[in-house]
mmCIF file of C-alpha atoms in Angstrom:
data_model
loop_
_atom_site.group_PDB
_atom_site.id
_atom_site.type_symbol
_atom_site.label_atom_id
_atom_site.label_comp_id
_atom_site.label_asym_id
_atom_site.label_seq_id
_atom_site.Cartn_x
_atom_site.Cartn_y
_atom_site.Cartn_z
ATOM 1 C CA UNK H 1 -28.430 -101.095 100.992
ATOM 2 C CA UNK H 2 -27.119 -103.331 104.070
ATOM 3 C CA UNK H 3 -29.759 -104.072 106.364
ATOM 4 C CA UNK H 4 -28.663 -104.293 110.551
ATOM 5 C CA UNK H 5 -31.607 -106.605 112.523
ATOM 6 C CA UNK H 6 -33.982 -106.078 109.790
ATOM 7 C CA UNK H 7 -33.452 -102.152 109.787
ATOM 8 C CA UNK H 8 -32.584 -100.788 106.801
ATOM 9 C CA UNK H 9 -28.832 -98.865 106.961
ATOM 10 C CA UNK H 10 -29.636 -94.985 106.827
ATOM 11 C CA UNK H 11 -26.920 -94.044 103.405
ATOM 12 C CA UNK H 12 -26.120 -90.729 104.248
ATOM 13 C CA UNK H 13 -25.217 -91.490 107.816
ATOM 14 C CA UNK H 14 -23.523 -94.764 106.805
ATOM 15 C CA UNK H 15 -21.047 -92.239 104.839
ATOM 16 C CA UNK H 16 -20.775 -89.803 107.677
ATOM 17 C CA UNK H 17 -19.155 -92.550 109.527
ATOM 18 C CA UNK H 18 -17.363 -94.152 106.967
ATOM 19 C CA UNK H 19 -15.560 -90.641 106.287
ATOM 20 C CA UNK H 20 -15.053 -89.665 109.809
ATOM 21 C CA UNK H 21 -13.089 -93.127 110.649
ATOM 22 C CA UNK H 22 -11.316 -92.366 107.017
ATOM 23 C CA UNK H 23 -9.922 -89.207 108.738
ATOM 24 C CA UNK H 24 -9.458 -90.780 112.024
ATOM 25 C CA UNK H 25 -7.580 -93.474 110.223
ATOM 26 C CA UNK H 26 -5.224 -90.949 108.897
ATOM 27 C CA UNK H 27 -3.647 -89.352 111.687
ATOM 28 C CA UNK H 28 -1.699 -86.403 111.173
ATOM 29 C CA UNK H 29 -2.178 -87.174 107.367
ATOM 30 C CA UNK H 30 -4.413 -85.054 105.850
ATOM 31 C CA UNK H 31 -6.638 -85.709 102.692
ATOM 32 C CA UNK H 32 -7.589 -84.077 99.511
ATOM 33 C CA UNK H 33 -11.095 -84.003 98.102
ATOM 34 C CA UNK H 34 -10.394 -86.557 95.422
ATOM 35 C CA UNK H 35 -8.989 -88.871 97.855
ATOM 36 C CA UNK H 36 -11.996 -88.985 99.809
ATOM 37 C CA UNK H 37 -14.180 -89.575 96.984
ATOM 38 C CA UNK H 38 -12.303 -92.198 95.369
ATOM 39 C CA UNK H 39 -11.413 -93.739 98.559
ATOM 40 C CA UNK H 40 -15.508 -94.102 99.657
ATOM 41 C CA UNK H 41 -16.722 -94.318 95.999
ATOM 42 C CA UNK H 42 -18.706 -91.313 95.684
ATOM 43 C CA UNK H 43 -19.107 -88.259 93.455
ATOM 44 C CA UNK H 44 -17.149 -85.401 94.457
ATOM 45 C CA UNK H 45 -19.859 -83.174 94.499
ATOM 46 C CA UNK H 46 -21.698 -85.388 97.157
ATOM 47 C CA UNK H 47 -17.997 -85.494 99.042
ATOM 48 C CA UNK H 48 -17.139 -81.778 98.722
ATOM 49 C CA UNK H 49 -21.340 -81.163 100.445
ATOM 50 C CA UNK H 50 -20.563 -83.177 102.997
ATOM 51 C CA UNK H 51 -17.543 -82.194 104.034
ATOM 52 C CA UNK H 52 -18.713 -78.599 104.204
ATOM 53 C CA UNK H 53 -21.534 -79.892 107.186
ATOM 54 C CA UNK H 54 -19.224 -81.377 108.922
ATOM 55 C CA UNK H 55 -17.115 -78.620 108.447
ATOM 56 C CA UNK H 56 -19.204 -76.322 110.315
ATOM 57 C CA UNK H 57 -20.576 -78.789 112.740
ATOM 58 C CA UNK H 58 -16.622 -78.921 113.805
ATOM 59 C CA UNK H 59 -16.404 -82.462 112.853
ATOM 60 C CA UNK H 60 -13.979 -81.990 110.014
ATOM 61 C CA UNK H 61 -11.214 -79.061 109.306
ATOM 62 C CA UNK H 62 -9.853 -77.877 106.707
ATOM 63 C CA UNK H 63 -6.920 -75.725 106.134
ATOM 64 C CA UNK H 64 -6.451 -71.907 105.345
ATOM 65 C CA UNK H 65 -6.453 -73.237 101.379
ATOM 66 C CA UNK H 66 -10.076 -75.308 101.964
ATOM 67 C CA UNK H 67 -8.094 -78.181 99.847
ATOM 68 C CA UNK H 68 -6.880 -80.442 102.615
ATOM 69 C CA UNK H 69 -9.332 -82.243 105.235
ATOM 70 C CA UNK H 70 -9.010 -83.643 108.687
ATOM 71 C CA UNK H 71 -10.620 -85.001 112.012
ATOM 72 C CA UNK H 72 -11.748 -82.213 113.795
ATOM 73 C CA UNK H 73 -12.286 -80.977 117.438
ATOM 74 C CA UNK H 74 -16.214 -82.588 118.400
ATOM 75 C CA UNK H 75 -14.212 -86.009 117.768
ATOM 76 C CA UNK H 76 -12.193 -85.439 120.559
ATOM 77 C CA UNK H 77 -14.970 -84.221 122.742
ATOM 78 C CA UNK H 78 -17.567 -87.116 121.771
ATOM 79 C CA UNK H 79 -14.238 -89.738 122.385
ATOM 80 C CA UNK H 80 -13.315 -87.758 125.929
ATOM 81 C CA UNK H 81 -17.607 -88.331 126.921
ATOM 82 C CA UNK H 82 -16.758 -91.864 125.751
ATOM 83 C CA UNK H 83 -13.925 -92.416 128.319
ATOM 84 C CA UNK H 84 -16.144 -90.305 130.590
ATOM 85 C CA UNK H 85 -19.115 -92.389 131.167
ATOM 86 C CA UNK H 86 -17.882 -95.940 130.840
ATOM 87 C CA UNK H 87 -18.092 -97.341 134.708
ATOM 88 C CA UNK H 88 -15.291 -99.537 133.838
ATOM 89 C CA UNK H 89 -12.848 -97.111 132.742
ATOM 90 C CA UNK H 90 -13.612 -95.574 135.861
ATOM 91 C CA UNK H 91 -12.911 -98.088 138.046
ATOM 92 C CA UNK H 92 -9.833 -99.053 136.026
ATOM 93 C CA UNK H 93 -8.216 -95.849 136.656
ATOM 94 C CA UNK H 94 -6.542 -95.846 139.871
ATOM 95 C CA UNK H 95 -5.791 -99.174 139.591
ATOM 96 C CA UNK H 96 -3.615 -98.225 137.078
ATOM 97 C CA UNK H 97 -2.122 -95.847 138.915
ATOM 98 C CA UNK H 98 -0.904 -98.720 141.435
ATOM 99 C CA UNK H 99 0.444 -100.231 138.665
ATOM 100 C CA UNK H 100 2.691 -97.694 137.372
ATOM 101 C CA UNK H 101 3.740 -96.891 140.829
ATOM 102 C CA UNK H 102 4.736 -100.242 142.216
ATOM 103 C CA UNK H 103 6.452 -101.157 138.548
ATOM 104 C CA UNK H 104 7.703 -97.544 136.983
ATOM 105 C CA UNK H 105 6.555 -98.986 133.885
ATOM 106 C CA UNK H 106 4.185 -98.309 130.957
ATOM 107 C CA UNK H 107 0.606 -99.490 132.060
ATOM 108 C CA UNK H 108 -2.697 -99.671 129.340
ATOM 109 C CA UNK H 109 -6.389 -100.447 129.411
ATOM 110 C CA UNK H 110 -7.817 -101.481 126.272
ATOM 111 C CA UNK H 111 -10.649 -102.895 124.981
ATOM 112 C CA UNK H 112 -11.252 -105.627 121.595
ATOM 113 C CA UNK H 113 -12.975 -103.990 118.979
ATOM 114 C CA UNK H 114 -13.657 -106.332 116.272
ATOM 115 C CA UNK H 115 -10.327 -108.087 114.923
ATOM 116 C CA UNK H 116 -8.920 -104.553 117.058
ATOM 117 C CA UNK H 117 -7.672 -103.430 120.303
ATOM 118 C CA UNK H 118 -8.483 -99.918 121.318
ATOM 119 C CA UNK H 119 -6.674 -98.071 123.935
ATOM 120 C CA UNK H 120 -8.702 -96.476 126.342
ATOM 121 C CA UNK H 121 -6.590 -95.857 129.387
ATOM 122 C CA UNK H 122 -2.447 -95.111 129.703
ATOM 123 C CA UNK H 123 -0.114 -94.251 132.599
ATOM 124 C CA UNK H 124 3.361 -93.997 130.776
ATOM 125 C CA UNK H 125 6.656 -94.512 131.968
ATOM 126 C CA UNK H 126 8.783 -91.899 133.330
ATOM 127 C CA UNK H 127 11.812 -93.730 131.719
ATOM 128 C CA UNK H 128 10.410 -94.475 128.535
ATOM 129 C CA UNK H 129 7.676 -91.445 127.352
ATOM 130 C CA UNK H 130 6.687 -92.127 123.630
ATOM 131 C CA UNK H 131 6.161 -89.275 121.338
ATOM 132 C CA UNK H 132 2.102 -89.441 121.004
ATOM 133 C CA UNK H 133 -0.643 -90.951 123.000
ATOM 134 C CA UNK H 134 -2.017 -94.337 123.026
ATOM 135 C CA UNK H 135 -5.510 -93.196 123.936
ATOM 136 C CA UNK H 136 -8.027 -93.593 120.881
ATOM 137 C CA UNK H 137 -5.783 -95.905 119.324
ATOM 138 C CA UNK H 138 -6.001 -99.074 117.329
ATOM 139 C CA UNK H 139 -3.392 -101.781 117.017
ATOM 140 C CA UNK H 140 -4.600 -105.445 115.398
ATOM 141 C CA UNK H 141 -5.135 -107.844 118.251
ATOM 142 C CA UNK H 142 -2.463 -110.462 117.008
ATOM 143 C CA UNK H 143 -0.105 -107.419 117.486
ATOM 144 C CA UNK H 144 0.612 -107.383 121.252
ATOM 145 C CA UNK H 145 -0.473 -108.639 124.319
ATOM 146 C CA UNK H 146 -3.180 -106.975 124.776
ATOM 147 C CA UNK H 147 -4.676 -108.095 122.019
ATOM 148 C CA UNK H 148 -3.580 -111.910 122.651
ATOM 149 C CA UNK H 149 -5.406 -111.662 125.892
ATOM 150 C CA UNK H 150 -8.375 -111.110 124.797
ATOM 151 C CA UNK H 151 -7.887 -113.674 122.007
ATOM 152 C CA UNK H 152 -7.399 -116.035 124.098
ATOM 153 C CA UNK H 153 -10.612 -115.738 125.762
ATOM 154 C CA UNK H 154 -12.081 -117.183 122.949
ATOM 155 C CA UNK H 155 -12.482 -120.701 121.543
ATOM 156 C CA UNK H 156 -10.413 -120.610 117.998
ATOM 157 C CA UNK H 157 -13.715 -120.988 116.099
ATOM 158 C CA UNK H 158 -15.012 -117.678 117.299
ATOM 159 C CA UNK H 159 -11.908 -115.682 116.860
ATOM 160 C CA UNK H 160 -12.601 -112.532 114.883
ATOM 161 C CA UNK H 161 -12.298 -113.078 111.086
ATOM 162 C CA UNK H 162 -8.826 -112.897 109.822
ATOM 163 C CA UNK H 163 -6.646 -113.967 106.886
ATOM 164 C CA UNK H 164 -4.201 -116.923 106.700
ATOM 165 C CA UNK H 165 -1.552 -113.829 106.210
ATOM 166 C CA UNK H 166 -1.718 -111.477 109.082
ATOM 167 C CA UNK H 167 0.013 -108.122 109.213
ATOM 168 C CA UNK H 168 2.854 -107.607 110.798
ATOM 169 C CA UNK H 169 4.132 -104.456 112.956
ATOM 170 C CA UNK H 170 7.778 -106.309 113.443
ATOM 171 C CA UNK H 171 9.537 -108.830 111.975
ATOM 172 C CA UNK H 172 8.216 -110.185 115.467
ATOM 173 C CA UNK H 173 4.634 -110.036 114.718
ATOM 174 C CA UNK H 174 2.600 -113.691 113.935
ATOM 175 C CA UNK H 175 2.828 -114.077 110.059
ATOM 176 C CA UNK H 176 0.241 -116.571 109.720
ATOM 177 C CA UNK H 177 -2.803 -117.747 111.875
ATOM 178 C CA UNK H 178 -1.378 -121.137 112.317
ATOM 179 C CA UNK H 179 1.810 -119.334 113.983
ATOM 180 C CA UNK H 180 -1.144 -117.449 116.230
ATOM 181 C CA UNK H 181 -3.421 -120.200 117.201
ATOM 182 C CA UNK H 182 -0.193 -122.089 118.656
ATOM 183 C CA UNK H 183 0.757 -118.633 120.918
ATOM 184 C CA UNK H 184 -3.074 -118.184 122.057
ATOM 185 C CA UNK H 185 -2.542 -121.896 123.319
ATOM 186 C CA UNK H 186 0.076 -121.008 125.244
ATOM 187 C CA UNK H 187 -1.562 -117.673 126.623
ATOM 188 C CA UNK H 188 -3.948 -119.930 127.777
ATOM 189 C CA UNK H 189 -1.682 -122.161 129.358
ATOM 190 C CA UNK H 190 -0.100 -119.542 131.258
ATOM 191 C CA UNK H 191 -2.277 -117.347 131.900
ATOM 192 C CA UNK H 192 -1.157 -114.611 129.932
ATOM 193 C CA UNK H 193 -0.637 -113.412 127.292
ATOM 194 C CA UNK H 194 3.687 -112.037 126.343
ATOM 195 C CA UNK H 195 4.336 -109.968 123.660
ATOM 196 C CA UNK H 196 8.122 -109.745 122.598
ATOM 197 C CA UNK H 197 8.717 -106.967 120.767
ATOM 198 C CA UNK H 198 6.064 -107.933 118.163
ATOM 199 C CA UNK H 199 4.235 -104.849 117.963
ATOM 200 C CA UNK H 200 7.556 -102.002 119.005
ATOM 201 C CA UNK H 201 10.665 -102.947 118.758
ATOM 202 C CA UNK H 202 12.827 -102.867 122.333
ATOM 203 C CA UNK H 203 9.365 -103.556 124.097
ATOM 204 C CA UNK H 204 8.054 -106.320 126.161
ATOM 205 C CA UNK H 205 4.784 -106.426 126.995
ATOM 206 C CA UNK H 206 2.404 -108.494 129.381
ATOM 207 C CA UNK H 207 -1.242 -108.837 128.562
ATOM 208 C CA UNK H 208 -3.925 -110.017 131.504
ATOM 209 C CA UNK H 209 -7.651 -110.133 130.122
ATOM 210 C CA UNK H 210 -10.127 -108.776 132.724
ATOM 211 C CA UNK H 211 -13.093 -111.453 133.083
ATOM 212 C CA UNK H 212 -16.110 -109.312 134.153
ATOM 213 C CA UNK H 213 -17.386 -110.451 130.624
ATOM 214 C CA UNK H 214 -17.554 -113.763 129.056
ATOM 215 C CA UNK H 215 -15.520 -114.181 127.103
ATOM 216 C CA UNK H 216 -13.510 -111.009 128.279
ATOM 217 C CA UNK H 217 -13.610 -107.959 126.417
ATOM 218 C CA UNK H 218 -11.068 -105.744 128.280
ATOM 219 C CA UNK H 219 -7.472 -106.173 129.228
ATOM 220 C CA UNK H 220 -4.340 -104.638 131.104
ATOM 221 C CA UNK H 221 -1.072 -104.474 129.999
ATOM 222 C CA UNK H 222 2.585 -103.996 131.268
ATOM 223 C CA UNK H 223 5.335 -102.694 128.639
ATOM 224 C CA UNK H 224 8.608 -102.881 129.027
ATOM 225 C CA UNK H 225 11.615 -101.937 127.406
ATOM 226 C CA UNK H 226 14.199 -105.476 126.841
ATOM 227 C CA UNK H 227 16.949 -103.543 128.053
ATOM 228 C CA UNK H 228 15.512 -103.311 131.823
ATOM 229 C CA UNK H 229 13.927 -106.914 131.897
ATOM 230 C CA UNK H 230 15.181 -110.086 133.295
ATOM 231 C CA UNK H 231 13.693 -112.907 134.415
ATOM 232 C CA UNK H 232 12.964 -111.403 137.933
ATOM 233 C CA UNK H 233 12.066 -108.673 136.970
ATOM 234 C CA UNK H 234 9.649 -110.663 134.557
ATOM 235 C CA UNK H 235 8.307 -112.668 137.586
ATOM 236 C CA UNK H 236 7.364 -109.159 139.462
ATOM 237 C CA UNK H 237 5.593 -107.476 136.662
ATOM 238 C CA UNK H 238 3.269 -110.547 135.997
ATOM 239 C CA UNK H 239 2.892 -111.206 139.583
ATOM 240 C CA UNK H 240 1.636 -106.996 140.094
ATOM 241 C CA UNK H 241 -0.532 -107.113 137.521
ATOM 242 C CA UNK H 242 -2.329 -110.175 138.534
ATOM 243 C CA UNK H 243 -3.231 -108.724 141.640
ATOM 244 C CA UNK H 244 -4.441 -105.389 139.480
ATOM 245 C CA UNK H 245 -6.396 -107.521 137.843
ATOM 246 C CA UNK H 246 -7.651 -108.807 140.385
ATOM 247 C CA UNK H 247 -8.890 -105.884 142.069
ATOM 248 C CA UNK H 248 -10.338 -104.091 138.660
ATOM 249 C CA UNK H 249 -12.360 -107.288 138.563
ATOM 250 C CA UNK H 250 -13.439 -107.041 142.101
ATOM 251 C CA UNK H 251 -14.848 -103.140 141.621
ATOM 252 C CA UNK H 252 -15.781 -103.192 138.374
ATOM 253 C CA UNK H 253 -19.525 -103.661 136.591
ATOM 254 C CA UNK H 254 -20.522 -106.848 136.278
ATOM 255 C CA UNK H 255 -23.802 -105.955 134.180
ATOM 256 C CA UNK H 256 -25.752 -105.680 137.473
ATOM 257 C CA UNK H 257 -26.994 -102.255 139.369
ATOM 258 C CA UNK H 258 -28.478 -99.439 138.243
ATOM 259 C CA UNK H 259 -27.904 -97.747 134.941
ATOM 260 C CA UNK H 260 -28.165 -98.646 131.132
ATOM 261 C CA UNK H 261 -26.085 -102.357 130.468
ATOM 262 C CA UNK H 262 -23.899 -101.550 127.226
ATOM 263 C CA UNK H 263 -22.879 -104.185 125.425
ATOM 264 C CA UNK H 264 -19.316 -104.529 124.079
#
């Protein structure tokens, strides 16, 4: 049993977790029984028992036929509190409005999770609405800019574990970590971080990392679709979101005042 700070892991809420991110993971995919117990190594009796708590808990639904399993409705709610009560999510927020307003462009808030971005804030484009929402979802940081921002807040020994053979969302995205660790460089450099079309196809996007931590754990982003960018119009989206950044890091928690200090 895997021990966290000399505290023994609890089992049975280790695999409460482990099978809520499993459905989380899935999306709009859901899963059988036997998929869930092969996929977390456990007896299908001990599956099928737990699925039926969380069942009526509202964690996990199931379909008229009880064979088919997904996320259910306190996720959302325990995610929403999330977004809620973080102070810097709050302060982010109009901010982001400003952005979208003086750009007419796609603006996101994220924050590294692990080798992970997570989205935690999105004012979309009136020209270019995707499909689904961003919010609550993960994307590898050597994806996008978002993720290189933060990345590059970080000395290359104390990047988050990866392989020599990263995943790619494009045939834009970094194949290896070499190709990575040369990019981060140049984020550095800059002072930003430019994703081109390496996690969407058709999309440009700017990354800033907000330093209220060291080393930063938050970021903003600009997307763009490649048909409405040129190199003015390159100059005035990085130029706007400095001065967002700017004035998220002026209002937001520093770890001082009043209040519990969360770490990352």
């Amino acid at each position: 049993m895997a021990e966290t700070g000399g505290v023994r892991e609890v089992k049975s809420a280790g695999r409460t977790v482990e099978l809520l991110e499993l459905l989380a993971a899935r999306g709009d995919q859901p899963a059988r029984l036997r998929e869930l117990a092969e996929e977390l190594g456990v007896p299908r009796s001990s599956m099928y028992a737990l699925l039926k708590t969380l069942i009526d808990r509202g964690w996990v639904r199931t379909d008229v036929t009880g064979s088919l399993y997904g996320i259910g409705i306190r996720a959302l709610l325990t995610g929403t509190s999330y977004l809620d009560s973080d102070p810097r999510v709050r302060a982010a927020r109009p901010y982001l409005d400003e952005a979208s307003d003086a750009l007419g462009e796609t603006i996101h808030f994220a924050r590294l999770d692990g080798g992970d971005v997570v989205y935690l804030a999105t004012r979309e484009s009136h020209e270019y609405l995707r499909p689904f929402s961003r919010v609550g979802r993960r994307l590898p940081a050597h994806v996008g800019a978002l993720g290189k921002a933060l990345l590059a807040e970080r000395i290359d020994g104390e990047l988050p574990l990866m392989s020599e053979e990263l995943e790619q969302a494009t045939p834009n995205t970094h194949r290896t970590r070499g190709s990575l660790l040369a990019d981060l460089k140049r984020v550095r450099e800059r002072g930003h971080a430019i994703d081109r079309e390496e996690g969407v196809l058709g999309i440009v996007g700017f990354g800033l990392a907000l330093r209220y931590d060291v080393p930063a754990v938050d970021a903003i982003s600009c997307s763009v679709p490649t048909a409405r960018l040129t190199e003015g119009r390159e100059e005035r989206i990085v130029a706007v979101m400095r001065e967002i950044r700017a004035k998220i890091e002026a209002v937001a928690p520093r770890g001082t005042g009043a209040g519990p200090q969360w770490r990352p």
